[in-house]
Short mmCIF file of C-alpha atoms and ligand atoms in Angstrom, two decimals:
data_model
loop_
_atom_site.label_atom_id
_atom_site.label_comp_id
_atom_site.label_asym_id
_atom_site.label_seq_id
_atom_site.Cartn_x
_atom_site.Cartn_y
_atom_site.Cartn_z
CA MET A 1 0.00 0.00 0.00
CA ALA A 2 2.81 2.38 1.03
CA GLY A 3 4.79 1.41 -2.11
CA LYS A 4 1.80 2.31 -4.21
CA THR A 5 1.57 5.77 -2.58
CA ILE A 6 5.27 6.50 -3.16
CA LYS A 7 4.98 5.46 -6.78
CA LYS A 8 1.91 7.68 -7.24
CA THR A 9 3.67 10.66 -5.61
CA THR A 10 6.73 10.15 -7.87
CA VAL A 11 4.55 10.01 -10.96
CA THR A 12 2.69 13.16 -9.92
CA ALA A 13 5.99 14.99 -9.28
CA GLU A 14 7.42 13.81 -12.60
CA ALA A 15 4.26 14.93 -14.37
CA ARG A 16 4.48 18.31 -12.65
CA ILE A 17 8.13 18.72 -13.62
CA ALA A 18 7.33 17.73 -17.19
CA ALA A 19 4.46 20.23 -17.29
CA LEU A 20 6.73 22.96 -15.88
CA LYS A 21 9.42 22.13 -18.45
CA LYS A 22 6.80 22.32 -21.18
CA GLN A 23 5.58 25.66 -19.88
CA LEU A 24 9.15 26.92 -19.74
CA ARG A 25 9.81 25.75 -23.30
CA GLU A 26 6.66 27.47 -24.52
CA ALA A 27 7.49 30.66 -22.65
CA ARG A 28 10.99 30.61 -24.16
CA GLN A 29 9.57 30.08 -27.62
CA SER A 30 7.04 32.84 -27.31
CA SER A 31 9.60 35.30 -25.89
CA ARG A 32 11.95 34.35 -28.75
CA ALA A 33 9.10 34.97 -31.20
CA ALA A 34 8.38 38.31 -29.53
CA ARG A 35 12.06 39.24 -29.75
CA LEU A 36 12.15 38.30 -33.43
CA ASP A 37 8.99 40.35 -33.98
CA THR A 38 10.59 43.37 -32.31
CA GLU A 39 13.83 42.92 -34.26
CA PHE A 40 11.85 42.64 -37.48
CA ALA A 41 9.79 45.74 -36.67
CA LEU A 42 12.97 47.68 -35.78
CA GLU A 43 14.69 46.59 -38.98
CA LEU A 44 11.62 47.58 -40.99
CA GLU A 45 11.55 50.95 -39.25
CA ARG A 46 15.28 51.45 -39.86
CA ARG A 47 14.87 50.62 -43.54
CA ARG A 48 11.85 52.89 -43.85
CA SER A 49 13.62 55.86 -42.32
CA GLN A 50 16.71 55.14 -44.45
CA GLU A 51 14.51 55.13 -47.56
CA LEU A 52 12.93 58.37 -46.43
CA GLU A 53 16.35 59.98 -45.92
CA GLU A 54 17.40 58.77 -49.40
CA ALA A 55 14.21 60.29 -50.84
CA TYR A 56 14.93 63.59 -49.07
CA TYR A 57 18.48 63.54 -50.36
CA ASP A 58 17.33 62.84 -53.89
CA THR A 59 14.73 65.64 -53.84
CA VAL A 60 17.14 68.09 -52.38
CA LEU A 61 19.86 67.26 -54.91
CA ARG A 62 17.35 68.09 -57.64
CA LEU A 63 16.55 71.35 -55.92
CA THR A 64 20.28 72.07 -55.69
CA ARG A 65 20.68 71.32 -59.39
CA ALA A 66 17.81 73.70 -60.18
CA SER A 67 19.46 76.51 -58.21
CA ALA A 68 22.83 75.79 -59.87
CA TYR A 69 21.27 76.53 -63.27
CA LYS A 70 20.83 80.11 -62.14
CA ASP A 71 24.22 80.49 -60.61
CA ARG A 72 27.71 80.48 -62.02
CA GLU A 73 28.61 77.78 -59.58
CA THR A 74 28.98 74.38 -61.13
CA GLY A 75 28.13 70.84 -60.13
CA ALA A 76 31.85 70.22 -59.66
CA HIS A 77 32.04 73.09 -57.13
CA ILE A 78 29.19 71.56 -55.16
CA GLN A 79 30.89 68.14 -55.18
CA ARG A 80 34.19 69.60 -54.04
CA VAL A 81 32.60 71.52 -51.15
CA SER A 82 31.10 68.24 -49.92
CA HIS A 83 34.53 66.60 -49.94
CA TYR A 84 36.31 69.47 -48.16
CA ALA A 85 33.54 69.57 -45.53
CA LYS A 86 33.93 65.85 -44.92
CA ILE A 87 37.71 66.19 -44.55
CA LEU A 88 37.25 68.87 -41.87
CA ALA A 89 34.52 66.88 -40.10
CA ARG A 90 36.76 63.79 -40.04
CA GLN A 91 39.64 65.80 -38.58
CA LEU A 92 37.28 67.11 -35.90
CA GLY A 93 36.61 63.49 -34.92
CA TRP A 94 33.02 63.27 -36.14
CA SER A 95 31.46 59.81 -36.49
CA ASP A 96 31.24 58.23 -39.95
CA ASP A 97 27.49 58.92 -39.97
CA ASP A 98 27.94 62.59 -39.19
CA GLN A 99 30.72 62.94 -41.77
CA GLU A 100 28.30 61.49 -44.33
CA LEU A 101 25.59 63.84 -43.13
CA ILE A 102 27.64 66.98 -43.77
CA PHE A 103 28.87 65.50 -47.05
CA ARG A 104 25.23 65.31 -48.15
CA ALA A 105 24.02 68.55 -46.57
CA ALA A 106 26.83 70.85 -47.80
CA PRO A 107 25.74 70.97 -51.50
CA MET A 108 22.57 72.79 -50.48
CA HIS A 109 24.36 75.86 -49.10
CA ASP A 110 23.25 78.17 -51.93
CA VAL A 111 19.86 76.64 -52.63
CA GLY A 112 18.22 79.98 -51.70
CA LYS A 113 19.71 81.56 -54.84
CA ILE A 114 16.81 79.96 -56.68
CA ALA A 115 14.71 82.94 -55.56
CA ILE A 116 17.22 85.69 -56.43
CA PRO A 117 16.59 87.58 -59.70
CA ASP A 118 18.85 86.41 -62.55
CA ASP A 119 20.19 89.86 -63.40
CA LEU A 120 21.41 90.25 -59.82
CA ILE A 121 23.09 86.87 -59.75
CA ARG A 122 24.89 87.63 -63.03
CA LYS A 123 25.89 91.15 -62.04
CA ARG A 124 29.64 91.67 -61.90
CA GLY A 125 31.58 93.87 -59.54
CA SER A 126 30.40 95.00 -56.15
CA LEU A 127 26.68 95.36 -55.48
CA ASN A 128 25.03 98.49 -54.12
CA GLY A 129 23.31 98.44 -50.74
CA GLY A 130 19.84 97.35 -51.91
CA ASP A 131 21.16 94.74 -54.32
CA ARG A 132 23.51 93.38 -51.71
CA GLN A 133 20.67 92.99 -49.27
CA VAL A 134 18.64 91.00 -51.81
CA MET A 135 21.66 88.87 -52.68
CA GLU A 136 22.43 88.18 -49.02
CA SER A 137 18.85 87.08 -48.46
CA HIS A 138 19.71 83.79 -50.26
CA THR A 139 20.81 82.53 -46.85
CA GLN A 140 17.42 83.11 -45.24
CA ILE A 141 15.47 81.97 -48.30
CA GLY A 142 17.51 78.74 -48.39
CA ALA A 143 16.83 78.16 -44.70
CA SER A 144 13.10 78.71 -45.13
CA LEU A 145 13.04 76.27 -48.08
CA LEU A 146 14.64 73.60 -45.93
CA GLU A 147 12.98 74.20 -42.56
CA GLY A 148 10.22 72.28 -40.82
CA SER A 149 11.47 68.78 -41.49
CA THR A 150 12.21 66.01 -39.02
CA SER A 151 15.04 64.79 -41.26
CA ARG A 152 18.52 65.28 -39.76
CA LEU A 153 19.83 65.83 -43.25
CA LEU A 154 17.43 68.67 -44.02
CA ASP A 155 17.95 70.15 -40.60
CA MET A 156 21.72 70.32 -41.06
CA ALA A 157 21.22 71.63 -44.62
CA ARG A 158 18.99 74.40 -43.23
CA GLU A 159 21.60 75.32 -40.63
CA ILE A 160 24.30 75.48 -43.32
CA ALA A 161 22.16 77.48 -45.77
CA LEU A 162 21.50 80.03 -43.05
CA THR A 163 25.03 80.36 -41.64
CA HIS A 164 27.56 79.69 -44.43
CA HIS A 165 28.30 83.43 -44.78
CA GLU A 166 28.67 84.12 -41.08
CA ARG A 167 32.22 84.90 -39.97
CA TRP A 168 33.97 84.00 -36.73
CA ASP A 169 34.77 87.68 -36.04
CA GLY A 170 31.12 88.72 -36.43
CA SER A 171 31.53 90.51 -39.78
CA GLY A 172 29.40 88.04 -41.75
CA TYR A 173 25.69 87.84 -42.59
CA PRO A 174 22.72 87.49 -42.21
CA HIS A 175 22.91 87.81 -38.41
CA GLY A 176 26.48 88.83 -37.68
CA LEU A 177 26.90 85.84 -35.37
CA VAL A 178 30.21 85.60 -33.51
CA GLY A 179 32.45 82.58 -32.80
CA GLU A 180 30.64 79.53 -31.49
CA GLN A 181 27.25 81.21 -31.97
CA ILE A 182 27.77 80.01 -35.55
CA PRO A 183 26.90 76.31 -35.84
CA ILE A 184 29.97 74.20 -36.57
CA SER A 185 28.38 72.93 -39.82
CA GLY A 186 28.14 76.54 -41.06
CA ARG A 187 31.76 77.24 -40.05
CA ILE A 188 32.95 74.12 -41.89
CA VAL A 189 31.10 74.96 -45.11
CA MET A 190 32.16 78.61 -44.93
CA LEU A 191 35.84 77.63 -45.04
CA SER A 192 35.22 74.93 -47.67
CA ASP A 193 33.23 77.28 -49.92
CA HIS A 194 35.79 80.05 -49.55
CA TYR A 195 38.73 77.83 -50.47
CA ASP A 196 36.90 76.66 -53.57
CA ALA A 197 35.74 80.14 -54.61
CA LEU A 198 39.34 81.38 -54.49
CA ARG A 199 40.63 78.47 -56.54
CA SER A 200 37.87 78.62 -59.16
CA ARG A 201 38.05 80.58 -62.35
CA ARG A 202 35.04 82.78 -62.99
CA SER A 203 34.17 85.01 -65.92
CA TYR A 204 35.14 87.97 -63.75
CA LYS A 205 38.20 86.53 -62.00
CA ARG A 206 41.15 84.28 -62.63
CA SER A 207 41.78 81.15 -60.61
CA ILE A 208 44.34 81.25 -57.82
CA ASP A 209 46.72 78.36 -57.24
CA HIS A 210 46.70 76.24 -54.11
CA GLU A 211 49.73 77.85 -52.43
CA ALA A 212 48.40 81.40 -52.93
CA THR A 213 44.94 80.32 -51.74
CA CYS A 214 46.46 78.87 -48.54
CA ARG A 215 48.36 82.12 -47.97
CA ILE A 216 45.18 84.18 -48.41
CA ILE A 217 43.21 82.01 -45.99
CA LEU A 218 45.94 81.64 -43.37
CA GLU A 219 47.46 85.15 -43.57
CA GLY A 220 44.76 87.30 -45.21
CA ASP A 221 44.90 89.60 -48.23
CA GLY A 222 42.86 92.65 -47.28
CA ARG A 223 39.54 91.08 -48.31
CA THR A 224 39.88 87.72 -46.62
CA SER A 225 41.18 87.66 -43.07
CA PRO A 226 42.11 84.66 -40.91
CA GLY A 227 39.78 86.24 -38.33
CA HIS A 228 36.83 85.20 -40.52
CA PHE A 229 37.42 81.51 -39.80
CA ASP A 230 37.10 79.28 -36.77
CA PRO A 231 40.70 79.09 -35.45
CA ARG A 232 40.37 75.36 -34.79
CA LEU A 233 39.36 74.78 -38.42
CA LEU A 234 42.23 76.99 -39.63
CA GLU A 235 44.64 74.86 -37.63
CA ILE A 236 43.21 71.72 -39.24
CA PHE A 237 43.29 73.34 -42.67
CA ALA A 238 46.96 74.27 -42.19
CA ALA A 239 47.69 70.60 -41.46
CA VAL A 240 45.61 68.95 -44.21
CA HIS A 241 45.50 71.59 -46.98
CA GLY A 242 47.11 69.09 -49.35
CA GLU A 243 43.90 67.03 -49.23
CA PHE A 244 41.92 70.09 -50.34
CA ASP A 245 44.25 70.50 -53.32
CA ALA A 246 43.84 66.81 -54.19
CA VAL A 247 40.02 67.17 -54.14
CA PHE A 248 40.23 70.27 -56.33
CA GLU A 249 42.41 68.44 -58.86
CA GLN A 250 40.25 65.33 -58.83
CA TYR A 251 36.92 67.10 -59.31
CA LYS A 252 37.91 69.84 -61.70
CA ASP A 253 35.31 71.71 -63.75
CA GLU A 254 35.27 70.67 -67.40
CA SER A 255 36.35 74.21 -68.36
CA GLN A 256 39.37 74.04 -66.04
CA ARG A 257 40.75 70.73 -67.22
FE1 FE2 B 301 26.13 81.53 -50.40
FE1 FE2 B 302 29.30 77.78 -53.01
#
């Protein structure tokens, strides 16, 4: 009789253990399934936002191309500015993602020129007060074209469009910001754009070689002053200027080949 009871108790315990094991297995499976579901949803979300960023980039490149039709600046100029900006960002220790972000955002710096009258854009020589004001408004127009988006790319592009003519010493426009009041992205593109403008040949000016351009940026020439640039970026530029020259040579305008 006692033997029977022990056997029954053992069977019940074994059954309970088996049931618990089964429950545990099922719980593990369902938590694994939930994890896979979450991973899948995250991956989907990541892909969706990547596609969205690509779509933004594509649209904005077209907008940039449209504004370049109006301007003397060429597609090659825009490409080179992206490369210089990335060099400076890398030297500042930015992550690969952020380097890519400024590489993509920099081409939009002059997108606001799309709204500036053609005759003003083509005017040579210095502009009078009223004309200069209209011309300088390309910074604010560009920013308003790019604002209001949740995209990091468009947000950085807006910041650059607005601040790429600000100068470290406060003598720039549109707001006369000083030093670190100017977002770093604007400071980077300002130096990049300036280097390229000096090196480029225009209908109204000859091109300047790399050595002379470095001298102008690092020592000044009456129009350009080292005080216009972020000193940290100037230091980097002085160390890696050869890379700027290499970019200029690699992405030359057709007319300058
Ligand atoms: Fe500009
Ligand atoms: Fe430019």
